[in-house]
PDB file of C-alpha atoms in Angstrom:
ATOM      1  CA  MET Q   1       3.745-133.913 -33.064  1.00  0.00           C
ATOM      2  CA  ASP Q   2       3.453-130.488 -31.742  1.00  0.00           C
ATOM      3  CA  LEU Q   3       2.482-127.226 -33.714  1.00  0.00           C
ATOM      4  CA  ARG Q   4       3.625-123.925 -32.092  1.00  0.00           C
ATOM      5  CA  VAL Q   5       2.579-120.641 -33.126  1.00  0.00           C
ATOM      6  CA  LEU Q   6       2.984-118.485 -29.775  1.00  0.00           C
ATOM      7  CA  GLY Q   7       6.326-117.370 -31.144  1.00  0.00           C
ATOM      8  CA  PRO Q   8       8.007-118.384 -34.474  1.00  0.00           C
ATOM      9  CA  VAL Q   9       6.017-121.028 -36.212  1.00  0.00           C
ATOM     10  CA  GLU Q  10       7.221-124.740 -35.448  1.00  0.00           C
ATOM     11  CA  VAL Q  11       6.799-128.140 -35.938  1.00  0.00           C
ATOM     12  CA  TRP Q  12       8.035-130.569 -33.400  1.00  0.00           C
ATOM     13  CA  VAL Q  13       8.276-134.321 -33.830  1.00  0.00           C
ATOM     14  CA  ASP Q  14       9.739-136.636 -31.523  1.00  0.00           C
ATOM     15  CA  GLY Q  15      12.032-134.031 -30.201  1.00  0.00           C
ATOM     16  CA  ARG Q  16      13.091-132.461 -33.612  1.00  0.00           C
ATOM     17  CA  VAL Q  17      11.922-129.471 -35.491  1.00  0.00           C
ATOM     18  CA  LEU Q  18      10.811-129.588 -38.904  1.00  0.00           C
ATOM     19  CA  VAL Q  19      11.598-126.777 -40.907  1.00  0.00           C
ATOM     20  CA  ALA Q  20       9.209-125.279 -43.875  1.00  0.00           C
ATOM     21  CA  THR Q  21      11.032-124.739 -46.894  1.00  0.00           C
ATOM     22  CA  ARG Q  22       9.597-121.369 -47.656  1.00  0.00           C
ATOM     23  CA  PRO Q  23       7.968-118.363 -45.934  1.00  0.00           C
ATOM     24  CA  GLN Q  24       4.777-118.790 -47.514  1.00  0.00           C
ATOM     25  CA  GLN Q  25       4.671-122.251 -46.582  1.00  0.00           C
ATOM     26  CA  THR Q  26       5.183-121.517 -43.181  1.00  0.00           C
ATOM     27  CA  ALA Q  27       2.544-118.792 -43.109  1.00  0.00           C
ATOM     28  CA  VAL Q  28      -0.040-121.428 -44.660  1.00  0.00           C
ATOM     29  CA  LEU Q  29       0.705-123.879 -41.778  1.00  0.00           C
ATOM     30  CA  ALA Q  30       0.231-121.039 -39.465  1.00  0.00           C
ATOM     31  CA  MET Q  31      -3.212-120.321 -40.878  1.00  0.00           C
ATOM     32  CA  LEU Q  32      -4.409-123.713 -40.922  1.00  0.00           C
ATOM     33  CA  ALA Q  33      -2.929-124.071 -37.106  1.00  0.00           C
ATOM     34  CA  VAL Q  34      -4.584-121.323 -35.705  1.00  0.00           C
ATOM     35  CA  ASP Q  35      -8.038-122.644 -37.222  1.00  0.00           C
ATOM     36  CA  ALA Q  36      -7.201-126.369 -36.250  1.00  0.00           C
ATOM     37  CA  ASN Q  37      -9.971-128.867 -36.799  1.00  0.00           C
ATOM     38  CA  ARG Q  38     -11.834-126.198 -38.821  1.00  0.00           C
ATOM     39  CA  LEU Q  39     -12.402-126.178 -42.422  1.00  0.00           C
ATOM     40  CA  VAL Q  40     -10.324-122.990 -43.847  1.00  0.00           C
ATOM     41  CA  ARG Q  41     -11.814-122.287 -47.302  1.00  0.00           C
ATOM     42  CA  THR Q  42      -9.379-121.832 -50.088  1.00  0.00           C
ATOM     43  CA  GLU Q  43     -10.482-118.205 -50.659  1.00  0.00           C
ATOM     44  CA  THR Q  44      -9.664-117.627 -46.972  1.00  0.00           C
ATOM     45  CA  LEU Q  45      -6.280-118.868 -47.272  1.00  0.00           C
ATOM     46  CA  ILE Q  46      -5.557-116.880 -50.817  1.00  0.00           C
ATOM     47  CA  ASP Q  47      -6.966-113.845 -49.035  1.00  0.00           C
ATOM     48  CA  ARG Q  48      -4.746-114.141 -45.836  1.00  0.00           C
ATOM     49  CA  LEU Q  49      -1.713-115.004 -47.986  1.00  0.00           C
ATOM     50  CA  TRP Q  50      -1.733-112.216 -50.585  1.00  0.00           C
ATOM     51  CA  GLY Q  51      -4.796-109.830 -49.433  1.00  0.00           C
ATOM     52  CA  ASP Q  52      -6.455-108.026 -52.484  1.00  0.00           C
ATOM     53  CA  ARG Q  53      -3.596-108.598 -54.703  1.00  0.00           C
ATOM     54  CA  PRO Q  54      -3.435-112.341 -55.258  1.00  0.00           C
ATOM     55  CA  PRO Q  55      -1.118-113.586 -58.132  1.00  0.00           C
ATOM     56  CA  ASP Q  56      -2.522-115.054 -61.613  1.00  0.00           C
ATOM     57  CA  ARG Q  57      -1.814-118.562 -60.197  1.00  0.00           C
ATOM     58  CA  ALA Q  58      -2.637-118.258 -56.608  1.00  0.00           C
ATOM     59  CA  ARG Q  59      -4.483-121.406 -56.336  1.00  0.00           C
ATOM     60  CA  ARG Q  60      -1.887-123.557 -58.103  1.00  0.00           C
ATOM     61  CA  THR Q  61       0.673-121.879 -55.657  1.00  0.00           C
ATOM     62  CA  LEU Q  62      -1.407-122.537 -52.748  1.00  0.00           C
ATOM     63  CA  HIS Q  63      -1.957-126.236 -53.567  1.00  0.00           C
ATOM     64  CA  THR Q  64       1.865-126.600 -53.868  1.00  0.00           C
ATOM     65  CA  HIS Q  65       2.302-125.301 -50.248  1.00  0.00           C
ATOM     66  CA  ILE Q  66      -0.369-127.667 -49.199  1.00  0.00           C
ATOM     67  CA  SER Q  67       1.356-130.475 -50.746  1.00  0.00           C
ATOM     68  CA  ARG Q  68       4.775-129.907 -49.068  1.00  0.00           C
ATOM     69  CA  ILE Q  69       3.115-129.244 -45.687  1.00  0.00           C
ATOM     70  CA  ARG Q  70       1.008-132.425 -45.755  1.00  0.00           C
ATOM     71  CA  ARG Q  71       4.535-134.196 -46.940  1.00  0.00           C
ATOM     72  CA  MET Q  72       6.136-132.681 -43.783  1.00  0.00           C
ATOM     73  CA  LEU Q  73       3.387-133.690 -41.514  1.00  0.00           C
ATOM     74  CA  GLU Q  74       3.750-137.246 -42.610  1.00  0.00           C
ATOM     75  CA  GLN Q  75       7.270-137.672 -41.959  1.00  0.00           C
ATOM     76  CA  PRO Q  76       7.441-141.039 -39.894  1.00  0.00           C
ATOM     77  CA  SER Q  77       7.650-140.422 -35.837  1.00  0.00           C
ATOM     78  CA  ASP Q  78       7.700-142.565 -32.937  1.00  0.00           C
ATOM     79  CA  PRO Q  79       4.791-145.330 -32.507  1.00  0.00           C
ATOM     80  CA  GLY Q  80       1.966-143.821 -30.323  1.00  0.00           C
ATOM     81  CA  SER Q  81       3.041-140.331 -31.354  1.00  0.00           C
ATOM     82  CA  GLU Q  82       0.106-137.966 -32.163  1.00  0.00           C
ATOM     83  CA  ALA Q  83      -0.047-136.979 -35.814  1.00  0.00           C
ATOM     84  CA  ALA Q  84      -1.536-134.184 -37.708  1.00  0.00           C
ATOM     85  CA  ARG Q  85      -3.271-134.591 -40.723  1.00  0.00           C
ATOM     86  CA  LEU Q  86      -3.923-131.843 -43.373  1.00  0.00           C
ATOM     87  CA  VAL Q  87      -7.306-132.995 -44.993  1.00  0.00           C
ATOM     88  CA  ARG Q  88      -8.905-131.626 -48.345  1.00  0.00           C
ATOM     89  CA  ARG Q  89     -12.842-131.178 -47.831  1.00  0.00           C
ATOM     90  CA  PRO Q  90     -15.321-129.525 -50.372  1.00  0.00           C
ATOM     91  CA  GLY Q  91     -14.232-125.699 -50.826  1.00  0.00           C
ATOM     92  CA  GLY Q  92     -11.055-125.939 -48.516  1.00  0.00           C
ATOM     93  CA  TYR Q  93      -8.685-127.791 -45.999  1.00  0.00           C
ATOM     94  CA  VAL Q  94      -8.675-128.868 -42.554  1.00  0.00           C
ATOM     95  CA  LEU Q  95      -5.947-129.788 -40.118  1.00  0.00           C
ATOM     96  CA  SER Q  96      -6.844-132.399 -38.147  1.00  0.00           C
ATOM     97  CA  VAL Q  97      -4.870-132.458 -34.656  1.00  0.00           C
ATOM     98  CA  ASP Q  98      -5.491-132.957 -31.152  1.00  0.00           C
ATOM     99  CA  ALA Q  99      -6.020-129.225 -30.250  1.00  0.00           C
ATOM    100  CA  ASP Q 100      -3.822-129.698 -27.033  1.00  0.00           C
ATOM    101  CA  HIS Q 101      -0.968-130.410 -29.381  1.00  0.00           C
ATOM    102  CA  VAL Q 102      -1.285-126.613 -30.687  1.00  0.00           C
ATOM    103  CA  ASP Q 103       0.282-124.253 -28.413  1.00  0.00           C
ATOM    104  CA  LEU Q 104      -2.232-121.483 -29.053  1.00  0.00           C
ATOM    105  CA  HIS Q 105      -5.266-124.008 -28.343  1.00  0.00           C
ATOM    106  CA  ARG Q 106      -3.712-125.330 -25.202  1.00  0.00           C
ATOM    107  CA  PHE Q 107      -3.024-121.838 -24.097  1.00  0.00           C
ATOM    108  CA  ARG Q 108      -6.701-120.856 -24.420  1.00  0.00           C
ATOM    109  CA  ARG Q 109      -8.092-123.931 -22.994  1.00  0.00           C
ATOM    110  CA  LEU Q 110      -5.818-123.491 -19.743  1.00  0.00           C
ATOM    111  CA  VAL Q 111      -7.023-119.986 -19.380  1.00  0.00           C
ATOM    112  CA  ALA Q 112     -10.502-120.927 -19.696  1.00  0.00           C
ATOM    113  CA  ARG Q 113      -9.998-123.910 -17.199  1.00  0.00           C
ATOM    114  CA  ALA Q 114      -8.490-121.124 -14.818  1.00  0.00           C
ATOM    115  CA  ASP Q 115     -11.621-118.896 -15.094  1.00  0.00           C
ATOM    116  CA  ALA Q 116     -13.637-121.620 -14.489  1.00  0.00           C
ATOM    117  CA  ALA Q 117     -12.122-122.662 -11.477  1.00  0.00           C
ATOM    118  CA  ARG Q 118     -13.621-120.154  -9.322  1.00  0.00           C
ATOM    119  CA  GLY Q 119     -13.884-122.021  -5.959  1.00  0.00           C
ATOM    120  CA  SER Q 120     -10.034-122.807  -5.851  1.00  0.00           C
ATOM    121  CA  VAL Q 121      -7.335-120.380  -6.493  1.00  0.00           C
ATOM    122  CA  GLU Q 122      -4.507-123.068  -6.411  1.00  0.00           C
ATOM    123  CA  GLU Q 123      -6.365-124.640  -9.439  1.00  0.00           C
ATOM    124  CA  ARG Q 124      -6.178-121.213 -11.343  1.00  0.00           C
ATOM    125  CA  VAL Q 125      -2.689-120.730 -10.357  1.00  0.00           C
ATOM    126  CA  ALA Q 126      -1.754-124.078 -11.471  1.00  0.00           C
ATOM    127  CA  SER Q 127      -3.423-123.654 -15.230  1.00  0.00           C
ATOM    128  CA  LEU Q 128      -1.943-120.255 -15.623  1.00  0.00           C
ATOM    129  CA  ARG Q 129       1.506-121.107 -14.618  1.00  0.00           C
ATOM    130  CA  GLN Q 130       1.198-123.791 -17.227  1.00  0.00           C
ATOM    131  CA  ALA Q 131      -0.290-121.283 -19.759  1.00  0.00           C
ATOM    132  CA  MET Q 132       2.535-118.840 -19.172  1.00  0.00           C
ATOM    133  CA  THR Q 133       5.397-121.382 -20.059  1.00  0.00           C
ATOM    134  CA  LEU Q 134       3.536-121.672 -23.516  1.00  0.00           C
ATOM    135  CA  TRP Q 135       4.364-118.147 -24.702  1.00  0.00           C
ATOM    136  CA  ARG Q 136       7.756-117.768 -26.523  1.00  0.00           C
ATOM    137  CA  GLY Q 137       7.101-114.283 -27.735  1.00  0.00           C
ATOM    138  CA  ASP Q 138       4.955-112.612 -30.190  1.00  0.00           C
ATOM    139  CA  PRO Q 139       2.608-115.180 -31.968  1.00  0.00           C
ATOM    140  CA  LEU Q 140       3.387-115.941 -35.396  1.00  0.00           C
ATOM    141  CA  ALA Q 141       6.604-114.189 -35.346  1.00  0.00           C
ATOM    142  CA  ASP Q 142       7.907-114.907 -38.611  1.00  0.00           C
ATOM    143  CA  VAL Q 143       4.788-114.701 -40.538  1.00  0.00           C
ATOM    144  CA  PRO Q 144       4.378-111.210 -42.487  1.00  0.00           C
ATOM    145  CA  GLY Q 145       1.232-109.672 -43.662  1.00  0.00           C
ATOM    146  CA  GLU Q 146      -1.707-108.017 -42.422  1.00  0.00           C
ATOM    147  CA  TRP Q 147      -3.669-111.142 -41.391  1.00  0.00           C
ATOM    148  CA  ALA Q 148      -0.604-112.439 -38.974  1.00  0.00           C
ATOM    149  CA  GLY Q 149      -0.702-108.814 -37.766  1.00  0.00           C
ATOM    150  CA  ARG Q 150      -4.225-108.904 -36.664  1.00  0.00           C
ATOM    151  CA  VAL Q 151      -3.816-112.314 -35.125  1.00  0.00           C
ATOM    152  CA  ARG Q 152      -0.859-111.283 -33.406  1.00  0.00           C
ATOM    153  CA  GLU Q 153      -2.312-108.281 -31.774  1.00  0.00           C
ATOM    154  CA  ALA Q 154      -5.528-110.515 -30.873  1.00  0.00           C
ATOM    155  CA  TRP Q 155      -3.585-112.923 -29.069  1.00  0.00           C
ATOM    156  CA  ARG Q 156      -1.116-110.314 -27.557  1.00  0.00           C
ATOM    157  CA  GLN Q 157      -3.938-108.656 -25.430  1.00  0.00           C
ATOM    158  CA  ARG Q 158      -5.125-112.069 -24.461  1.00  0.00           C
ATOM    159  CA  TYR Q 159      -1.610-113.202 -23.135  1.00  0.00           C
ATOM    160  CA  LEU Q 160      -1.831-109.467 -21.099  1.00  0.00           C
ATOM    161  CA  ASP Q 161      -4.858-110.343 -19.718  1.00  0.00           C
ATOM    162  CA  ALA Q 162      -3.904-113.856 -18.715  1.00  0.00           C
ATOM    163  CA  VAL Q 163      -0.692-112.524 -17.297  1.00  0.00           C
ATOM    164  CA  ALA Q 164      -3.026-110.115 -15.051  1.00  0.00           C
ATOM    165  CA  ALA Q 165      -5.285-113.129 -14.107  1.00  0.00           C
ATOM    166  CA  TRP Q 166      -1.800-115.177 -13.161  1.00  0.00           C
ATOM    167  CA  ALA Q 167      -0.500-112.333 -11.109  1.00  0.00           C
ATOM    168  CA  ARG Q 168      -3.625-111.787  -9.015  1.00  0.00           C
ATOM    169  CA  ALA Q 169      -3.923-115.530  -8.474  1.00  0.00           C
ATOM    170  CA  GLU Q 170       0.005-115.630  -7.295  1.00  0.00           C
ATOM    171  CA  VAL Q 171      -0.540-112.980  -4.931  1.00  0.00           C
ATOM    172  CA  GLU Q 172      -3.552-114.567  -3.554  1.00  0.00           C
ATOM    173  CA  ILE Q 173      -1.780-117.617  -2.491  1.00  0.00           C
ATOM    174  CA  GLY Q 174       1.242-115.255  -1.139  1.00  0.00           C
ATOM    175  CA  ASN Q 175       3.668-115.647  -3.831  1.00  0.00           C
ATOM    176  CA  PRO Q 176       4.026-112.012  -5.195  1.00  0.00           C
ATOM    177  CA  GLY Q 177       7.702-112.433  -5.981  1.00  0.00           C
ATOM    178  CA  ALA Q 178       6.866-114.705  -8.929  1.00  0.00           C
ATOM    179  CA  VAL Q 179       5.210-112.121 -10.974  1.00  0.00           C
ATOM    180  CA  ILE Q 180       6.962-108.623  -9.967  1.00  0.00           C
ATOM    181  CA  GLY Q 181       9.738-109.549 -12.885  1.00  0.00           C
ATOM    182  CA  PRO Q 182       7.179-110.023 -15.927  1.00  0.00           C
ATOM    183  CA  LEU Q 183       5.111-107.611 -14.736  1.00  0.00           C
ATOM    184  CA  THR Q 184       7.539-104.978 -14.747  1.00  0.00           C
ATOM    185  CA  VAL Q 185       8.852-105.869 -18.097  1.00  0.00           C
ATOM    186  CA  LEU Q 186       5.329-105.538 -19.287  1.00  0.00           C
ATOM    187  CA  VAL Q 187       4.597-102.310 -17.814  1.00  0.00           C
ATOM    188  CA  GLY Q 188       7.745-101.193 -19.621  1.00  0.00           C
ATOM    189  CA  GLU Q 189       6.327-102.077 -22.819  1.00  0.00           C
ATOM    190  CA  TYR Q 190       2.630-100.688 -22.269  1.00  0.00           C
ATOM    191  CA  PRO Q 191       3.121 -97.799 -19.394  1.00  0.00           C
ATOM    192  CA  LEU Q 192      -0.278 -96.640 -19.742  1.00  0.00           C
ATOM    193  CA  ALA Q 193      -2.003-100.159 -19.292  1.00  0.00           C
ATOM    194  CA  GLU Q 194      -3.538 -99.512 -15.945  1.00  0.00           C
ATOM    195  CA  PHE Q 195      -4.566-103.381 -15.336  1.00  0.00           C
ATOM    196  CA  LEU Q 196      -1.018-104.201 -15.426  1.00  0.00           C
ATOM    197  CA  VAL Q 197       0.272-101.114 -13.330  1.00  0.00           C
ATOM    198  CA  ALA Q 198      -2.496-102.204 -10.618  1.00  0.00           C
ATOM    199  CA  ALA Q 199      -1.202-106.032 -11.018  1.00  0.00           C
ATOM    200  CA  LEU Q 200       2.231-104.715 -10.476  1.00  0.00           C
ATOM    201  CA  MET Q 201       1.557-102.604  -7.490  1.00  0.00           C
ATOM    202  CA  ARG Q 202      -0.530-105.376  -5.847  1.00  0.00           C
ATOM    203  CA  ALA Q 203       2.449-107.727  -6.008  1.00  0.00           C
ATOM    204  CA  MET Q 204       4.922-105.023  -4.907  1.00  0.00           C
ATOM    205  CA  HIS Q 205       2.852-104.043  -1.885  1.00  0.00           C
ATOM    206  CA  ALA Q 206       2.438-107.667  -0.907  1.00  0.00           C
ATOM    207  CA  ALA Q 207       6.358-108.380  -1.225  1.00  0.00           C
ATOM    208  CA  GLY Q 208       6.765-105.306   1.146  1.00  0.00           C
ATOM    209  CA  ARG Q 209       7.994-103.006  -1.703  1.00  0.00           C
ATOM    210  CA  THR Q 210       5.468-100.609  -1.092  1.00  0.00           C
ATOM    211  CA  ALA Q 211       7.751 -97.266  -1.952  1.00  0.00           C
ATOM    212  CA  GLU Q 212       8.119 -98.835  -5.341  1.00  0.00           C
ATOM    213  CA  ALA Q 213       4.385 -99.281  -5.915  1.00  0.00           C
ATOM    214  CA  LEU Q 214       3.694 -96.012  -4.956  1.00  0.00           C
ATOM    215  CA  ASP Q 215       6.402 -94.668  -7.553  1.00  0.00           C
ATOM    216  CA  TYR Q 216       4.841 -96.610 -10.347  1.00  0.00           C
ATOM    217  CA  PHE Q 217       1.477 -94.833  -9.362  1.00  0.00           C
ATOM    218  CA  ALA Q 218       2.915 -91.577  -9.423  1.00  0.00           C
ATOM    219  CA  ARG Q 219       4.687 -92.284 -12.862  1.00  0.00           C
ATOM    220  CA  THR Q 220       1.735 -93.773 -14.281  1.00  0.00           C
ATOM    221  CA  ARG Q 221      -0.678 -90.944 -13.498  1.00  0.00           C
ATOM    222  CA  ARG Q 222       1.998 -88.329 -14.450  1.00  0.00           C
ATOM    223  CA  ARG Q 223       1.975 -90.030 -18.061  1.00  0.00           C
ATOM    224  CA  LEU Q 224      -1.770 -90.261 -18.228  1.00  0.00           C
ATOM    225  CA  VAL Q 225      -2.403 -86.609 -17.225  1.00  0.00           C
ATOM    226  CA  GLU Q 226       0.570 -85.160 -19.411  1.00  0.00           C
ATOM    227  CA  GLU Q 227      -0.037 -87.576 -22.424  1.00  0.00           C
ATOM    228  CA  VAL Q 228      -3.655 -88.386 -22.728  1.00  0.00           C
ATOM    229  CA  GLY Q 229      -5.351 -85.581 -20.397  1.00  0.00           C
ATOM    230  CA  ILE Q 230      -7.048 -88.101 -17.895  1.00  0.00           C
ATOM    231  CA  GLU Q 231      -6.787 -89.314 -14.304  1.00  0.00           C
ATOM    232  CA  PRO Q 232      -6.136 -92.859 -13.478  1.00  0.00           C
ATOM    233  CA  GLY Q 233      -9.166 -95.144 -13.349  1.00  0.00           C
ATOM    234  CA  ALA Q 234     -11.061 -96.630 -10.390  1.00  0.00           C
ATOM    235  CA  GLU Q 235      -8.928 -99.744  -9.964  1.00  0.00           C
ATOM    236  CA  LEU Q 236      -5.579 -98.181  -9.988  1.00  0.00           C
ATOM    237  CA  ARG Q 237      -7.013 -95.414  -7.652  1.00  0.00           C
ATOM    238  CA  GLY Q 238      -8.372 -98.159  -5.391  1.00  0.00           C
ATOM    239  CA  VAL Q 239      -4.881 -99.993  -5.182  1.00  0.00           C
ATOM    240  CA  HIS Q 240      -3.017 -96.551  -4.512  1.00  0.00           C
ATOM    241  CA  ARG Q 241      -5.335 -95.730  -1.612  1.00  0.00           C
ATOM    242  CA  ALA Q 242      -5.160 -99.288  -0.019  1.00  0.00           C
ATOM    243  CA  VAL Q 243      -1.305 -98.921  -0.388  1.00  0.00           C
ATOM    244  CA  LEU Q 244      -1.125 -95.688   0.961  1.00  0.00           C
ATOM    245  CA  ARG Q 245      -3.148 -97.042   3.933  1.00  0.00           C
ATOM    246  CA  GLY Q 246      -0.955-100.020   4.397  1.00  0.00           C
ATOM    247  CA  GLU Q 247      -3.913-102.380   3.792  1.00  0.00           C
ATOM    248  CA  ALA Q 248      -3.732-105.585   1.974  1.00  0.00           C
ATOM    249  CA  VAL Q 249      -4.353-105.058  -1.541  1.00  0.00           C
ATOM    250  CA  GLY Q 250      -6.864-108.157  -2.683  1.00  0.00           C
ATOM    251  CA  ALA Q 251      -7.665-108.787  -6.149  1.00  0.00           C
ATOM    252  CA  PRO Q 252     -10.747-107.211  -7.838  1.00  0.00           C
ATOM    253  CA  GLY Q 253     -13.957-108.850  -8.025  1.00  0.00           C
ATOM    254  CA  ARG Q 254     -14.131-111.437 -10.710  1.00  0.00           C
ATOM    255  CA  SER Q 255     -16.846-109.941 -12.623  1.00  0.00           C
ATOM    256  CA  ALA Q 256     -17.957-110.887 -16.322  1.00  0.00           C
ATOM    257  CA  PRO Q 257     -14.777-110.350 -18.595  1.00  0.00           C
ATOM    258  CA  VAL Q 258     -14.892-106.936 -20.498  1.00  0.00           C
ATOM    259  CA  PRO Q 259     -15.178-107.243 -24.222  1.00  0.00           C
ATOM    260  CA  TRP Q 260     -11.654-107.528 -26.135  1.00  0.00           C
ATOM    261  CA  VAL Q 261     -10.678-104.600 -27.964  1.00  0.00           C
ATOM    262  CA  PRO Q 262      -7.472-104.455 -29.736  1.00  0.00           C
ATOM    263  CA  LEU Q 263      -4.393-102.888 -28.098  1.00  0.00           C
ATOM    264  CA  SER Q 264      -4.237-100.384 -30.889  1.00  0.00           C
ATOM    265  CA  HIS Q 265      -8.037 -99.162 -30.499  1.00  0.00           C
ATOM    266  CA  ARG Q 266      -7.818 -99.086 -26.855  1.00  0.00           C
ATOM    267  CA  SER Q 267      -7.686 -95.796 -24.658  1.00  0.00           C
ATOM    268  CA  PRO Q 268      -5.626 -95.965 -21.312  1.00  0.00           C
ATOM    269  CA  THR Q 269      -9.104 -96.038 -19.580  1.00  0.00           C
ATOM    270  CA  ARG Q 270     -10.148 -98.996 -21.519  1.00  0.00           C
ATOM    271  CA  LEU Q 271      -6.960-100.502 -20.791  1.00  0.00           C
ATOM    272  CA  ALA Q 272      -7.592 -99.936 -17.161  1.00  0.00           C
ATOM    273  CA  GLN Q 273     -10.768-101.985 -17.183  1.00  0.00           C
ATOM    274  CA  ALA Q 274      -9.705-104.876 -19.185  1.00  0.00           C
ATOM    275  CA  GLY Q 275      -7.882-106.305 -16.112  1.00  0.00           C
TER     276      GLY Q 275
END
């Protein structure tokens, strides 16, 4: 059994998708999957589902959703297939499942493994390539509400950071062409995210597309100055200088990670530092 939340919420059993009958049931399943193997208190589920305006029979409605999710997870599967169980605990519920069978937690583990593989760029590339395949779009794409919005924003930023790390690793092993397409799409979505522009410029320069790399710098600098009133940060300026000189543009130093800041709260300067 696999639970997928990095995109629309899905439950896969033996090659088929199990469909939740109601949107709120999907939302509750997602809430439990995000906190897999940890107690999620009943009050927390109610707050995530309805915010500060729960219905009069919120607990009864939640219990109905829980019962339906439990029945769905208990559907028969092939022998040896890893099962997920929804367990009642004092004060709340626990979704008991192998964390590697929840795409979000597998993504996080792969990225952490890549970061720990400091001595081997090949190991980093292998782990990050696997992590990239797990992403199917916006997390919790079919779950409405403020809680889902906060989770979606948090994991979108983690994805962007992972893409930047993947791009650096691919360039290090001489495979810049693999990342130019994905980075171009992301820079189109986040044109002031300097760490993404820097990653794209490195890849383009390494692939012999230096003129395009310089054009991205010029466009990004113009937007930063006109829309925000600041010059590019140190990393992007450094990449620009190296490209102008025709030098190989190596990956930046692998320093301690910058504390995560939500995209909606990031200035372009903070975005430039995040890679």
